[in-house]
Amino acid sequence: MMMRKLLPSWLTAYQRPWLAGDLTAGMVVTVMLIPQSLAYAMLAGLPPAVGLYASVLPLFAYALFGSSMALAVGPVAVASLMTASVLAPIALPGSPEYLAMAILLALLSGVILFIAGLLRLGFLAYFLSHPVISGFISGSAVLITVGQLKSLLGLPLPSGSILTTLSALPQQLPALNATTATLGLSALVFLWFARRYLGPLLKRVGVPVNIADLATKLAPMLAVIASTAIVAHYGLDQSAGVSIVGEVPAGLPALALPSLDKSALSLLSLLLVPAALISLVGFVESVSVAQSLALKRGQRIDPNRELRGIGAANIASALSGGYPVTGGFARSVVNFSAGAQTPAAGIVSAVMMAIVIAGFTDSFHYLPHTVLAATIIVAVTGLIDIDTLIDAWRYDKADATSLLLTFFGVILLGVEEGILLGVVLSLAVLVWRSSHPHIAVVGRVPGSEHFRNVERHQVETLPGLIALRIDESLYFANAQVLEARIEGLVQAHPDTRCILLILSAVNQLDSTALGILTELEQSLASRNISLQFSEIKGPVLDRLRPTPLGERMKDRIYLSTHQAFEAHADKRDERNKTDSTALA
Amino acid sequence: MMMRKLLPSWLTAYQRPWLAGDLTAGMVVTVMLIPQSLAYAMLAGLPPAVGLYASVLPLFAYALFGSSMALAVGPVAVASLMTASVLAPIALPGSPEYLAMAILLALLSGVILFIAGLLRLGFLAYFLSHPVISGFISGSAVLITVGQLKSLLGLPLPSGSILTTLSALPQQLPALNATTATLGLSALVFLWFARRYLGPLLKRVGVPVNIADLATKLAPMLAVIASTAIVAHYGLDQSAGVSIVGEVPAGLPALALPSLDKSALSLLSLLLVPAALISLVGFVESVSVAQSLALKRGQRIDPNRELRGIGAANIASALSGGYPVTGGFARSVVNFSAGAQTPAAGIVSAVMMAIVIAGFTDSFHYLPHTVLAATIIVAVTGLIDIDTLIDAWRYDKADATSLLLTFFGVILLGVEEGILLGVVLSLAVLVWRSSHPHIAVVGRVPGSEHFRNVERHQVETLPGLIALRIDESLYFANAQVLEARIEGLVQAHPDTRCILLILSAVNQLDSTALGILTELEQSLASRNISLQFSEIKGPVLDRLRPTPLGERMKDRIYLSTHQAFEAHADKRDERNKTDSTALA
């Protein structure tokens, strides 16, 4: 019984009819995963075997802890780019230190994500708006593409900023390795053709839609096999200097904690912020893929379980000599459409990858780097997302601007700087929107108890009374704006005797807002203006009542705006009566 | 005419009756400003003269560009502490490089603030909640107090973290300079006594309240004069090793741009983030003081003009050899209560400070550092704010927690780290609150067109229809929460045929939220559930209409919730009729 509780619910409730879908999906994903894991490890500056290692245990770990039924976890393009961009300045790509740091990065990311999941910080995914994510991913895709030109063409291009690389290109072009470039560009054209035309072609000749779609996903594996065979057969690595993967050690790596000597401990603090950024981006990417797939089947994603799932996958990756992983977009979509019903599909992939690592690593010896570069380029150009930009531009210029700024931030400043810029932009937009609460001056619809905006409707107001409806919760980001608005109204209407705040939409009132209202009430009182509230929600009133402001205002809090209007009218009548008595 | 337009409105509309108040306030503030400017310069690790320089031109500049009628600009404790904490690791306090960097810091802060003002970024002040500011200032006050023990007791305490200093204290105590400690502690007791008891005492013997209050503000000046006289008369600097201010160069410094050679340009990038932090803190401090004083007279503060005012003051400070300045709390309150009507009071102070610099710097030669330390300690302990903590704790535990975290962040991690932590905490709380929008399932109040929360009222619902009222704008921080809520409801009620979203409180719908609603509509449609909207606000509907979602939903957007309910009931009746016809 205890055991069953520890197991994920998909496993304890597993139904036999699901098995066919899970098996098919697991196998199809494996065929995509083999070339991608080798390619993305190369993109991250790591030996290709590391990509394979990162494709076994993490899939098991996610199956145990994650919440998505369709997410395919493993090495992905953006996290690989971020790994390279973090590590390249502090270690030599390919060196043992570089690998140790990549493992440490995965461990740190995993621990950060897992703890965040335990602390229920899933809401942190909302730190990034969709336009910012879109700009970030498109920018990363451009960076990756330019970075791969070197391997694709067999050219000694300088790494560094995208401008450095591109400006060196024309000069270096004559030095290109013709055999490498031919192999790479052929693969590129083939892969591009397969993605663009193979599916429709197969459908036209009568192949069922699903199978036609899946067949196109096998193209990268085909390119890998064909190019490896050609290089091996003609010995192009020796005769034409084509750069190849070389020896890939066979066998699964032993489970081990990354060794932490003193210098590694000081590394920890150096890698902490980059690890947090990789975690954030990886998590946001995963959750959005998982959520949009779940939606198609009416399933749900729990962001906090998702944090623990991706966290566990990264810890598992570090323990087995891998590097940061997350849920990838393309493979998850394929997994889903190939019929994956549960994370068992991921376990099928993991087992198949383990078999490849145990027995077939020799096959990758002659795999040319240029074909891996072609695989990467075709995969990431699919991530460049113009539609979101066009939609955002039509719908909301502020969103389109933050998309463009993030895109150019990534390209011109770098990956980490770009994502930080994106976070800051998202939050600045959030603060800016929150700091512009909608506040309407309202009046009574004649003959009713309804109150509407005076600027949009024919309504009646009472002399000396200004009624304001606040259409948002009040907190530090906007309370001062309300205060300024009220001061402005009082200055414009010197005969004001009463300010009525209609708090029907105020769900929260934080202590900054409480402080500002307290100050405002005193300031108004000293000028003989009475502050009044109406339609306060229950929970807000419960907290307000025992405060000094609540004490002072207890006779000026009305249940409905109508009552407040009536009370004001009565008082005015009384005053008028007193005045006329005095006159009489 | 042109000239008049360039001048601030308080100057062109100046009225003679204001002059008395401005003159008195200007003089009283000067008497406070002299000891404080010397002391705060010492706190910043700068020669005392720099504090005087920072008290002349900045006051003119603020008078021209600022918007507060009562803010007293000049050196303040927190900005001085931040200056020291930024510069101490990169230059030797007292060295010419240190001074040059302090000037550069003022210039950078000024430019950042002024540009932010031109870009109308005043809303950035809202990045910090009141509890975070309170925790930050209290923490800084503790740091400052501990840091001054060295000067107060004439002890060679190690600087560094507060724990280092405090743990070294017992060991070092025997090495204390008895004369210095006696002078300093006497001053401390005197100042503390003056602040606590002098006012009430004077009032009891019949001195008018205002004058009694002001007299207590003169205590620091009195302590400075008396201690200087004692040290000079007995030659305590020579005979007892009392550390004194020494020579203060006479004359105003020549106006000059800080010299920018190549190394200074590389410094720029090093100092940019610290300058931005000092700017943010200084601006937030200024604005909150200015706003609470303005409120007492029913005046208004324009945050964007305030940015330009404080920015101009810092640029002026840099040009005249000063360091970062801002509006101080204590001096502004004194300025206000001494009757300042306009920034002319500041100009009076500036002129008097200029006279002091021109002719009286000799008088400060024998001023002992220990008395300045006593002045600082008494000033900053007044800033430690327990009330806000208690209030916040009672009212809102989340706010109290961010206050405490910021406080301990400042004390244990450092000033800049503390304020960064505070910004992050403020924003995390904002995102967290935004990511928990209030969403109520509503039903119809029987026999009416009113709709209320089903959990709080006796209302009627229609089978197959779930009506949700969203009490907040929808954007990236909360749209996914709405989606998850709807999915949860649909799973709990499998007979749902229609989800009605009542958007009466939705003032904004950003493109992330639009994307999520679009996806949700398709997902629901594929399950034969119809998504409907009611009570969309005009501006939101105008933008929604041309989007794909708007197109798809155009027949399912109802003006009122009542109409949507009627339509649903009609359709059900029709369905039932068809069913019974089929049966018949």
CSV table of C-alpha atoms in Angstrom, one decimal, chain A residues 210-464:
chain,number,residue,atom,x,y,z
A,210,ASN,CA,-0.3,10.3,-39.2
A,211,ILE,CA,2.2,8.0,-40.8
A,212,ALA,CA,3.2,10.7,-43.4
A,213,ASP,CA,3.8,13.2,-40.6
A,214,LEU,CA,5.8,10.7,-38.6
A,215,ALA,CA,7.9,9.7,-41.6
A,216,THR,CA,9.1,13.3,-42.0
A,217,LYS,CA,10.5,13.1,-38.4
A,218,LEU,CA,12.7,10.2,-39.4
A,219,ALA,CA,14.6,12.3,-41.9
A,220,PRO,CA,17.4,13.4,-39.5
A,221,MET,CA,18.1,9.8,-38.6
A,222,LEU,CA,18.3,8.9,-42.3
A,223,ALA,CA,20.7,11.8,-42.9
A,224,VAL,CA,22.8,10.6,-40.0
A,225,ILE,CA,23.0,7.0,-41.3
A,226,ALA,CA,23.6,8.0,-44.9
A,227,SER,CA,26.3,10.5,-44.2
A,228,THR,CA,28.1,8.2,-41.7
A,229,ALA,CA,28.1,5.5,-44.3
A,230,ILE,CA,29.5,7.8,-47.0
A,231,VAL,CA,32.2,9.2,-44.8
A,232,ALA,CA,33.2,5.7,-43.6
A,233,HIS,CA,33.2,4.2,-47.0
A,234,TYR,CA,35.3,6.8,-48.7
A,235,GLY,CA,37.4,7.6,-45.6
A,236,LEU,CA,36.5,11.3,-46.0
A,237,ASP,CA,37.8,12.1,-42.5
A,238,GLN,CA,41.3,11.2,-43.7
A,239,SER,CA,41.2,12.0,-47.4
A,240,ALA,CA,39.2,15.3,-47.2
A,241,GLY,CA,39.6,16.4,-43.6
A,242,VAL,CA,35.9,16.1,-42.8
A,243,SER,CA,35.5,16.6,-39.0
A,244,ILE,CA,33.9,13.5,-37.4
A,245,VAL,CA,32.5,12.6,-34.1
A,246,GLY,CA,35.2,10.0,-33.4
A,247,GLU,CA,35.2,7.6,-30.6
A,248,VAL,CA,32.1,7.5,-28.4
A,249,PRO,CA,32.8,5.5,-25.3
A,250,ALA,CA,30.5,2.5,-24.9
A,251,GLY,CA,28.6,1.6,-21.8
A,252,LEU,CA,26.5,3.6,-19.4
A,253,PRO,CA,28.4,6.0,-17.1
A,254,ALA,CA,28.5,5.0,-13.4
A,255,LEU,CA,26.1,6.8,-11.2
A,256,ALA,CA,28.1,9.4,-9.3
A,257,LEU,CA,27.8,12.8,-7.6
A,258,PRO,CA,30.0,15.3,-9.4
A,259,SER,CA,33.2,15.6,-7.3
A,260,LEU,CA,33.1,18.7,-5.2
A,261,ASP,CA,36.6,19.8,-4.2
A,262,LYS,CA,37.2,23.3,-2.8
A,263,SER,CA,37.5,25.0,-6.2
A,264,ALA,CA,34.2,23.4,-7.2
A,265,LEU,CA,32.6,24.9,-4.1
A,266,SER,CA,33.7,28.4,-5.2
A,267,LEU,CA,32.4,27.5,-8.7
A,268,LEU,CA,29.0,26.9,-7.1
A,269,SER,CA,28.5,30.5,-6.3
A,270,LEU,CA,29.8,31.4,-9.8
A,271,LEU,CA,27.3,29.1,-11.5
A,272,LEU,CA,24.3,29.8,-9.2
A,273,VAL,CA,22.8,32.7,-11.2
A,274,PRO,CA,23.3,31.0,-14.6
A,275,ALA,CA,21.8,27.8,-13.3
A,276,ALA,CA,18.8,29.8,-12.0
A,277,LEU,CA,18.4,31.4,-15.4
A,278,ILE,CA,18.7,28.0,-17.3
A,279,SER,CA,16.1,26.6,-14.8
A,280,LEU,CA,13.7,29.4,-15.3
A,281,VAL,CA,13.9,29.3,-19.1
A,282,GLY,CA,13.8,25.5,-19.2
A,283,PHE,CA,10.8,25.4,-16.8
A,284,VAL,CA,8.9,28.0,-18.7
A,285,GLU,CA,9.5,26.3,-22.0
A,286,SER,CA,8.5,22.9,-20.6
A,287,VAL,CA,5.4,24.2,-18.9
A,288,SER,CA,4.1,26.0,-21.9
A,289,VAL,CA,4.6,22.9,-24.2
A,290,ALA,CA,3.1,20.6,-21.6
A,291,GLN,CA,0.1,22.9,-21.0
A,292,SER,CA,-0.7,23.3,-24.6
A,293,LEU,CA,-0.6,19.6,-25.2
A,294,ALA,CA,-2.6,18.8,-22.1
A,295,LEU,CA,-5.2,21.3,-23.2
A,296,LYS,CA,-5.8,19.2,-26.4
A,297,ARG,CA,-6.9,16.3,-24.4
A,298,GLY,CA,-8.6,18.2,-21.6
A,299,GLN,CA,-5.9,17.2,-19.1
A,300,ARG,CA,-4.2,19.4,-16.5
A,301,ILE,CA,-0.7,20.3,-15.7
A,302,ASP,CA,0.3,21.1,-12.1
A,303,PRO,CA,3.1,23.7,-12.3
A,304,ASN,CA,4.6,22.7,-8.9
A,305,ARG,CA,4.8,19.0,-9.9
A,306,GLU,CA,6.2,20.1,-13.2
A,307,LEU,CA,9.0,21.9,-11.2
A,308,ARG,CA,9.8,18.8,-9.3
A,309,GLY,CA,9.6,16.7,-12.5
A,310,ILE,CA,12.1,18.8,-14.4
A,311,GLY,CA,14.2,19.3,-11.3
A,312,ALA,CA,14.4,15.5,-10.7
A,313,ALA,CA,15.3,15.0,-14.4
A,314,ASN,CA,18.2,17.5,-14.1
A,315,ILE,CA,19.5,15.9,-10.9
A,316,ALA,CA,19.3,12.5,-12.6
A,317,SER,CA,21.2,14.0,-15.6
A,318,ALA,CA,24.0,15.2,-13.3
A,319,LEU,CA,24.2,11.9,-11.5
A,320,SER,CA,24.7,10.1,-14.8
A,321,GLY,CA,27.2,12.4,-16.3
A,322,GLY,CA,24.7,14.5,-18.4
A,323,TYR,CA,24.0,18.2,-18.7
A,324,PRO,CA,21.0,20.5,-18.3
A,325,VAL,CA,17.8,19.0,-19.8
A,326,THR,CA,14.2,20.1,-20.1
A,327,GLY,CA,11.0,19.3,-22.1
A,328,GLY,CA,11.6,20.0,-25.8
A,329,PHE,CA,9.0,21.4,-28.1
A,330,ALA,CA,9.4,19.4,-31.3
A,331,ARG,CA,9.9,16.0,-29.6
A,332,SER,CA,7.0,16.5,-27.2
A,333,VAL,CA,4.7,17.3,-30.1
A,334,VAL,CA,5.8,14.2,-32.0
A,335,ASN,CA,5.5,12.1,-28.8
A,336,PHE,CA,1.9,13.4,-28.4
A,337,SER,CA,0.8,12.9,-32.0
A,338,ALA,CA,2.5,9.4,-32.2
A,339,GLY,CA,0.0,8.5,-29.4
A,340,ALA,CA,1.9,8.7,-26.1
A,341,GLN,CA,-0.7,8.2,-23.4
A,342,THR,CA,1.6,8.3,-20.3
A,343,PRO,CA,5.2,8.9,-19.4
A,344,ALA,CA,5.7,5.2,-20.1
A,345,ALA,CA,6.5,6.4,-23.6
A,346,GLY,CA,9.5,8.3,-22.1
A,347,ILE,CA,10.6,5.1,-20.3
A,348,VAL,CA,10.5,3.2,-23.6
A,349,SER,CA,12.8,5.9,-25.2
A,350,ALA,CA,15.1,5.7,-22.1
A,351,VAL,CA,15.4,2.0,-22.4
A,352,MET,CA,16.1,2.2,-26.1
A,353,MET,CA,18.7,4.9,-25.6
A,354,ALA,CA,20.4,2.8,-22.9
A,355,ILE,CA,20.6,-0.1,-25.4
A,356,VAL,CA,22.2,2.3,-28.0
A,357,ILE,CA,24.7,3.5,-25.4
A,358,ALA,CA,25.5,0.0,-24.3
A,359,GLY,CA,26.1,-1.5,-27.7
A,360,PHE,CA,26.0,0.8,-30.7
A,361,THR,CA,28.2,3.8,-29.9
A,362,ASP,CA,30.7,2.5,-32.5
A,363,SER,CA,28.2,3.3,-35.2
A,364,PHE,CA,28.7,7.1,-34.6
A,365,HIS,CA,32.4,7.1,-35.1
A,366,TYR,CA,32.3,8.4,-38.7
A,367,LEU,CA,29.3,10.7,-38.2
A,368,PRO,CA,30.3,14.0,-39.6
A,369,HIS,CA,29.9,17.2,-37.5
A,370,THR,CA,28.6,19.1,-40.5
A,371,VAL,CA,25.5,16.8,-40.7
A,372,LEU,CA,24.8,17.4,-37.0
A,373,ALA,CA,25.1,21.1,-37.6
A,374,ALA,CA,22.5,20.8,-40.5
A,375,THR,CA,20.2,18.9,-38.1
A,376,ILE,CA,20.5,21.7,-35.5
A,377,ILE,CA,19.9,24.4,-38.0
A,378,VAL,CA,16.8,22.8,-39.5
A,379,ALA,CA,15.5,22.1,-36.0
A,380,VAL,CA,16.0,25.6,-34.6
A,381,THR,CA,14.9,27.6,-37.7
A,382,GLY,CA,11.5,26.0,-37.0
A,383,LEU,CA,11.6,27.8,-33.6
A,384,ILE,CA,11.8,31.3,-35.2
A,385,ASP,CA,8.4,32.6,-34.6
A,386,ILE,CA,7.2,35.5,-36.8
A,387,ASP,CA,3.5,34.9,-36.3
A,388,THR,CA,3.6,35.9,-32.6
A,389,LEU,CA,5.4,39.1,-33.6
A,390,ILE,CA,2.8,39.9,-36.2
A,391,ASP,CA,-0.1,39.1,-33.9
A,392,ALA,CA,1.4,41.1,-31.0
A,393,TRP,CA,2.1,44.0,-33.3
A,394,ARG,CA,-1.6,44.1,-34.4
A,395,TYR,CA,-3.0,43.5,-30.9
A,396,ASP,CA,-0.7,45.3,-28.5
A,397,LYS,CA,2.3,47.5,-29.4
A,398,ALA,CA,3.8,47.3,-25.9
A,399,ASP,CA,3.9,43.5,-26.1
A,400,ALA,CA,5.4,43.6,-29.7
A,401,THR,CA,8.0,46.0,-28.4
A,402,SER,CA,9.1,43.8,-25.6
A,403,LEU,CA,9.3,40.9,-28.0
A,404,LEU,CA,11.6,42.8,-30.4
A,405,LEU,CA,13.7,44.2,-27.5
A,406,THR,CA,14.2,40.7,-26.1
A,407,PHE,CA,15.0,39.3,-29.6
A,408,PHE,CA,17.7,42.0,-30.3
A,409,GLY,CA,18.9,41.7,-26.6
A,410,VAL,CA,19.7,38.0,-27.1
A,411,ILE,CA,21.3,38.6,-30.5
A,412,LEU,CA,23.4,41.6,-29.6
A,413,LEU,CA,24.0,41.3,-25.8
A,414,GLY,CA,24.0,37.5,-25.4
A,415,VAL,CA,21.7,34.8,-24.2
A,416,GLU,CA,21.8,35.4,-20.4
A,417,GLU,CA,21.7,39.2,-20.8
A,418,GLY,CA,18.8,38.7,-23.2
A,419,ILE,CA,16.7,36.6,-20.9
A,420,LEU,CA,17.4,39.0,-17.9
A,421,LEU,CA,16.3,41.9,-20.1
A,422,GLY,CA,13.2,39.9,-20.9
A,423,VAL,CA,12.4,39.3,-17.3
A,424,VAL,CA,12.9,43.0,-16.5
A,425,LEU,CA,10.8,44.0,-19.5
A,426,SER,CA,8.0,41.6,-18.5
A,427,LEU,CA,8.0,43.0,-14.9
A,428,ALA,CA,8.3,46.6,-16.0
A,429,VAL,CA,5.2,46.1,-18.2
A,430,LEU,CA,3.4,44.4,-15.3
A,431,VAL,CA,4.3,47.2,-12.9
A,432,TRP,CA,3.4,49.8,-15.5
A,433,ARG,CA,0.0,48.2,-16.1
A,434,SER,CA,-0.6,47.8,-12.4
A,435,SER,CA,0.4,51.4,-11.8
A,436,HIS,CA,-2.3,52.6,-14.1
A,437,PRO,CA,-5.4,51.3,-12.4
A,438,HIS,CA,-8.7,52.1,-14.0
A,439,ILE,CA,-10.6,54.6,-11.8
A,440,ALA,CA,-14.0,55.9,-12.9
A,441,VAL,CA,-16.0,58.8,-11.4
A,442,VAL,CA,-19.5,57.4,-11.3
A,443,GLY,CA,-23.0,58.7,-10.9
A,444,ARG,CA,-26.5,57.2,-10.3
A,445,VAL,CA,-28.5,56.0,-13.3
A,446,PRO,CA,-31.7,58.1,-12.7
A,447,GLY,CA,-34.5,56.3,-10.9
A,448,SER,CA,-32.3,53.2,-10.2
A,449,GLU,CA,-29.7,51.9,-7.7
A,450,HIS,CA,-27.2,51.5,-10.5
A,451,PHE,CA,-24.0,53.5,-10.7
A,452,ARG,CA,-22.1,54.1,-13.9
A,453,ASN,CA,-19.1,56.1,-15.3
A,454,VAL,CA,-20.0,59.7,-15.7
A,455,GLU,CA,-18.0,59.9,-18.9
A,456,ARG,CA,-20.0,57.2,-20.7
A,457,HIS,CA,-23.5,57.4,-19.3
A,458,GLN,CA,-26.2,60.0,-18.5
A,459,VAL,CA,-26.1,59.8,-14.7
A,460,GLU,CA,-26.9,62.1,-11.8
A,461,THR,CA,-24.3,63.2,-9.3
A,462,LEU,CA,-24.8,64.9,-5.9
A,463,PRO,CA,-23.1,68.3,-5.3
A,464,GLY,CA,-20.2,68.0,-2.9
